[in-house]
Short mmCIF file of C-alpha atoms in Angstrom, two decimals:
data_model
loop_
_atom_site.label_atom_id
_atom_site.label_comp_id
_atom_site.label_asym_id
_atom_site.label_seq_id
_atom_site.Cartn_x
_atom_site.Cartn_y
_atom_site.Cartn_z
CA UNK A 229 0.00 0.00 0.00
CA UNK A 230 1.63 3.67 -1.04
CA UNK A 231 -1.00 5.59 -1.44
CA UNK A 232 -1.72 6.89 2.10
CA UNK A 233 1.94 5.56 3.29
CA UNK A 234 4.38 8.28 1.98
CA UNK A 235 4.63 10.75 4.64
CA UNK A 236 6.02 14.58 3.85
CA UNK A 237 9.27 14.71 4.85
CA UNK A 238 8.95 17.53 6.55
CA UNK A 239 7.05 19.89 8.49
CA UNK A 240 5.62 19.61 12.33
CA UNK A 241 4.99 16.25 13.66
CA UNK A 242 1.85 15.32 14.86
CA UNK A 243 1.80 12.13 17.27
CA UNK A 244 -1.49 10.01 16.93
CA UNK A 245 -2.92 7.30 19.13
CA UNK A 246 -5.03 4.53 18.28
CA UNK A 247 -7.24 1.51 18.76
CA UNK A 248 -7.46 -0.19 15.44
CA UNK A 249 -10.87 -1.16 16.41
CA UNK A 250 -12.28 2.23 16.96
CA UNK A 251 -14.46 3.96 14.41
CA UNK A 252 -14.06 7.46 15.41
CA UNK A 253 -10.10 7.23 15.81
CA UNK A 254 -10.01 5.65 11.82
CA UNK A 255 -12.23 9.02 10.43
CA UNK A 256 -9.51 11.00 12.27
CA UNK A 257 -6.41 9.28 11.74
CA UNK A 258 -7.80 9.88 7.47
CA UNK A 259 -8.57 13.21 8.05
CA UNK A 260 -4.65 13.77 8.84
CA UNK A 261 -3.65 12.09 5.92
CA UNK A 262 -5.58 14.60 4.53
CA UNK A 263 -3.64 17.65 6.25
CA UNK A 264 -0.32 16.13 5.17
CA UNK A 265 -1.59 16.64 1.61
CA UNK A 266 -2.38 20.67 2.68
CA UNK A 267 -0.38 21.36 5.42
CA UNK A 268 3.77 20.48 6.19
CA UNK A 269 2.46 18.36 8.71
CA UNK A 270 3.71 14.29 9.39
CA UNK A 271 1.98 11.90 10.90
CA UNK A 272 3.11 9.50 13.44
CA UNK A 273 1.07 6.34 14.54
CA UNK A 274 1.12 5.13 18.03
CA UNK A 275 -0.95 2.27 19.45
CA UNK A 276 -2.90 2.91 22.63
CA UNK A 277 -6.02 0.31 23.76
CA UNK A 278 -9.36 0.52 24.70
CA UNK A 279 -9.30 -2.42 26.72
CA UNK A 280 -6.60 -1.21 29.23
CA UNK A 281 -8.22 1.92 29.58
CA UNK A 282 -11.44 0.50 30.63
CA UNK A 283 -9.71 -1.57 32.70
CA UNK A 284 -11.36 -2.00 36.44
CA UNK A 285 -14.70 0.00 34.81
CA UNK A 286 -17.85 -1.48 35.62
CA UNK A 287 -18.95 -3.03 32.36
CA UNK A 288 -21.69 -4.81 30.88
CA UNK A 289 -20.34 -7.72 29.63
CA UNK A 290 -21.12 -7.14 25.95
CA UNK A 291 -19.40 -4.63 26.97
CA UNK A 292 -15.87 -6.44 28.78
CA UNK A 293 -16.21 -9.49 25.51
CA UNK A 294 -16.28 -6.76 22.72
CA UNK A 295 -12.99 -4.88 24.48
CA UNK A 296 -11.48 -8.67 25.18
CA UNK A 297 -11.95 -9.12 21.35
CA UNK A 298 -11.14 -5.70 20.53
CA UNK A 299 -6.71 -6.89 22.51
CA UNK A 300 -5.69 -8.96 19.07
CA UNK A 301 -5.71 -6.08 16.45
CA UNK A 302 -4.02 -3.93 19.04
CA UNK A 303 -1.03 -6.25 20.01
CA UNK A 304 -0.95 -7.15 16.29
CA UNK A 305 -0.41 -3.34 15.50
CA UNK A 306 2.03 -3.19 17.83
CA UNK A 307 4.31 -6.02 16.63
CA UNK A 308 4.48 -4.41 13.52
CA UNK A 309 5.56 -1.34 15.03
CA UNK A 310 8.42 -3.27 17.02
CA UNK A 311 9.64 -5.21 13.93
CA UNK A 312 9.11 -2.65 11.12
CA UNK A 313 8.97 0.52 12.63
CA UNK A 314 6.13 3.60 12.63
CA UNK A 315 5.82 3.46 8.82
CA UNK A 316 5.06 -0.11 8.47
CA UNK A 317 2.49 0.53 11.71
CA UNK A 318 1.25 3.35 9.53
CA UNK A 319 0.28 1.12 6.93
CA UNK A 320 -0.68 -1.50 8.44
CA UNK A 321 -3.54 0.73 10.31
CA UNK A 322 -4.61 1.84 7.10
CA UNK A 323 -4.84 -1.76 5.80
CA UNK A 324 -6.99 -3.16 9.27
CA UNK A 325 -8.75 0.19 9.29
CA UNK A 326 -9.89 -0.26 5.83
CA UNK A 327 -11.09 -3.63 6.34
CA UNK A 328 -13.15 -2.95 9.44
CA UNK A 329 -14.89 0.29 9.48
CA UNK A 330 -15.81 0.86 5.71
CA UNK A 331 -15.06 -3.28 4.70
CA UNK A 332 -17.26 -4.37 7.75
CA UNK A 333 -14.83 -7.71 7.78
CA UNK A 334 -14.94 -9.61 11.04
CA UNK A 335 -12.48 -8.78 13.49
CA UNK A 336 -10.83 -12.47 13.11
CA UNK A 337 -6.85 -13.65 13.25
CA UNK A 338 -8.08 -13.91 8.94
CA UNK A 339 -8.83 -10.49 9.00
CA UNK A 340 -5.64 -9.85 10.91
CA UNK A 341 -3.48 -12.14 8.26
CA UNK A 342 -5.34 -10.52 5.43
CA UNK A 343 -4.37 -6.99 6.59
CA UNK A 344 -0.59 -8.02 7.63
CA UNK A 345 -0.21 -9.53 3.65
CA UNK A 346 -1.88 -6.46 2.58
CA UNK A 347 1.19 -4.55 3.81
CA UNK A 348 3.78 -7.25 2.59
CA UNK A 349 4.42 -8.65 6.50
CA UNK A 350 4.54 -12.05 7.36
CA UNK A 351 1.17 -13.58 8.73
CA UNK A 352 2.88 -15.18 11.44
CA UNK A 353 3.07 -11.54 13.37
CA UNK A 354 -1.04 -12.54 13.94
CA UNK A 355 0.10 -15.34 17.19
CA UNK A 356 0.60 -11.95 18.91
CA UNK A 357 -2.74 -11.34 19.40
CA UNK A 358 -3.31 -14.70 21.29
CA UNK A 359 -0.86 -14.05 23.85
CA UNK A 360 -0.42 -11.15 26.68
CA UNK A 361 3.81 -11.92 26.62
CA UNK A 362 4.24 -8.19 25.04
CA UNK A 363 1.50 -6.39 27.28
CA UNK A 364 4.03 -4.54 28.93
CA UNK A 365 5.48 -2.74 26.18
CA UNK A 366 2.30 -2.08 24.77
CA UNK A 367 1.05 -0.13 28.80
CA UNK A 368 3.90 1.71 27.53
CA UNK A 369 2.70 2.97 24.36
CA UNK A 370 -0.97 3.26 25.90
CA UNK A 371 0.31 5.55 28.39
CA UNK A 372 2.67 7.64 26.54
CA UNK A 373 -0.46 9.00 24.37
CA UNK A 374 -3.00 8.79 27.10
CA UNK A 375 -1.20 9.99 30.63
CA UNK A 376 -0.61 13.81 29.12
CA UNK A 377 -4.61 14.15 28.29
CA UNK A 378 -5.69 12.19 30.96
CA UNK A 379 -7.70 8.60 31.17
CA UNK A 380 -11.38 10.10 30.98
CA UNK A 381 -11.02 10.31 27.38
CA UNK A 382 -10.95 7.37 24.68
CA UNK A 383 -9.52 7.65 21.04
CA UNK A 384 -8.19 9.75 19.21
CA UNK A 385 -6.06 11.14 21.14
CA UNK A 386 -3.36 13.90 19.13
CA UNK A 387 0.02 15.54 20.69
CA UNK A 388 0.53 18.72 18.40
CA UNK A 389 1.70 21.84 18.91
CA UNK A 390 3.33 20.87 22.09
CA UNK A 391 -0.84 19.83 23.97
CA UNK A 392 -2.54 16.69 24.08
CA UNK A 393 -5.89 16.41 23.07
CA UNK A 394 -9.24 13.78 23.15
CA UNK A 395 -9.97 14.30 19.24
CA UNK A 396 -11.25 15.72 17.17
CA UNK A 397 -14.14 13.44 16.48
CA UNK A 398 -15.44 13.71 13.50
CA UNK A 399 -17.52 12.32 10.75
CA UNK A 400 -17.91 12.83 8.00
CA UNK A 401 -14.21 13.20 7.43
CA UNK A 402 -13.22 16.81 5.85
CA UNK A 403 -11.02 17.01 2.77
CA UNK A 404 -8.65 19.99 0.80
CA UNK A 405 -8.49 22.98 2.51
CA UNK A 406 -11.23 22.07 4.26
CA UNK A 407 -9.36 19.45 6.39
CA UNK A 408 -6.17 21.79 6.90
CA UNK A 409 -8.67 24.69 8.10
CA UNK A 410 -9.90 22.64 10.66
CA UNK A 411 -6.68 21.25 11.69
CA UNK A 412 -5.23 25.39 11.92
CA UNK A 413 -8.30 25.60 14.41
CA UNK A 414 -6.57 22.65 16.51
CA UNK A 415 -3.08 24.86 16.50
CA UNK A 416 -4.93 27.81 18.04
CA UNK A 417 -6.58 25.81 20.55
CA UNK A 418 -3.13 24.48 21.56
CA UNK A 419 -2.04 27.78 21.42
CA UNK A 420 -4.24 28.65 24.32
CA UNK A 421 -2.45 27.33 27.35
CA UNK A 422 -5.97 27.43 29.56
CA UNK A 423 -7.80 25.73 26.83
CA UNK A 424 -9.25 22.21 27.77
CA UNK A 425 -12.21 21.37 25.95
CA UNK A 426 -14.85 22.00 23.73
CA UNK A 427 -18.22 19.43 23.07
CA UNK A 428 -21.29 18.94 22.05
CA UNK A 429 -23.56 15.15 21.87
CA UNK A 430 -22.91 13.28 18.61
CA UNK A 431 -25.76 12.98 16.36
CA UNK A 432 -24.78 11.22 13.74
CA UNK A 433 -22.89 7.82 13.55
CA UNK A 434 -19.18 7.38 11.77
CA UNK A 435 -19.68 7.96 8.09
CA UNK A 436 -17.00 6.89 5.82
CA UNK A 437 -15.96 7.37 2.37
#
């Protein structure tokens, strides 16, 4: 995959965390693929998970089996990041991403293996999400993205500008000028060091291309 892989060489980094299984962080994470196009902005993946930060929460247990499913695509993610580094990671999200929130594929280990060929890595990097032997490294990543915005937020969560931020969500994505107008909005509001947050109640469910 090279279409959404090449990152601009240059330009202000913007660190991203993600749970490969969540919706709203995929229309995000595409929206900044669309700023690199408009803005000298780069992208940088990072896993975080859903299921460690929900971790003691009183859950339904729909609720605890969905995040229990929700640990293989998230370790897997992370392997590649260990073995192949952030690009790889990068396209391997856009691979997964693609086949579960637009494809609607099953969130299997063939999903998984379908997704790592997709991106030209072996299959074999799928026995990671069957085993908590890594878990350690990947409370590392988690907390890197999630311990400077705090843990009463979920994904997305951006570092830019120096401030970490829950968001934006957003659906459906924006595109052009469009998409680097909105992300100049999320450089002022870093900009403001008393700034903390700004919401309203979602009306609408994830809409993708």
């Amino acid at each position: 995959m090279t279409s959404d892989s090449a990152a601009p060489p240059t330009g202000d980094i913007v660190h991203f965390w993600f749970d490969p299984g969540c919706p709203w962080a995929w229309l995000t994470s595409r929206w900044m693929l669309e700023v690199e196009k408009v803005r000298p902005v780069t992208t940088v993946f990072h896993v975080m998970s859903l299921s460690l930060l929900n971790e003691g929460k009183d859950l339904s247990e729909e609720r605890r089996a969905s995040l229990e499913a929700a640990k293989a695509p998230v370790r897997v993610a992370l392997a590649v990041e260990e073995a192949y580094g952030p690009d790889r990671l990068r396209d391997f999200y856009t691979a997964i991403g693609l086949r579960f929130h637009p494809g609607g594929q099953e969130r299997t280990r063939a999903t998984l293996e379908a997704a790592l060929s997709d991106v030209g890595v072996p299959v074999r990097l799928a026995d990671r999400g069957d085993t908590d032997a890594h878990d350690g490294a990947l409370r590392a990543s988690h907390h890197a993205g999630m311990d400077p915005v705090g843990m009463d937020v979920g994904t997305p969560v951006i570092h830019v500008g120096g401030v970490a931020f829950f968001g934006p969500v957003i659906t459906p994505r924006p595109t052009g000028e469009a998409a680097g107008r909105l992300f100049d909005s999320v450089l002022t509001l870093a900009g403001y060091e008393g700034f903390y947050e700004l919401k309203r109640t979602r009306t609408s469910r994830p809409v993708f291309d």
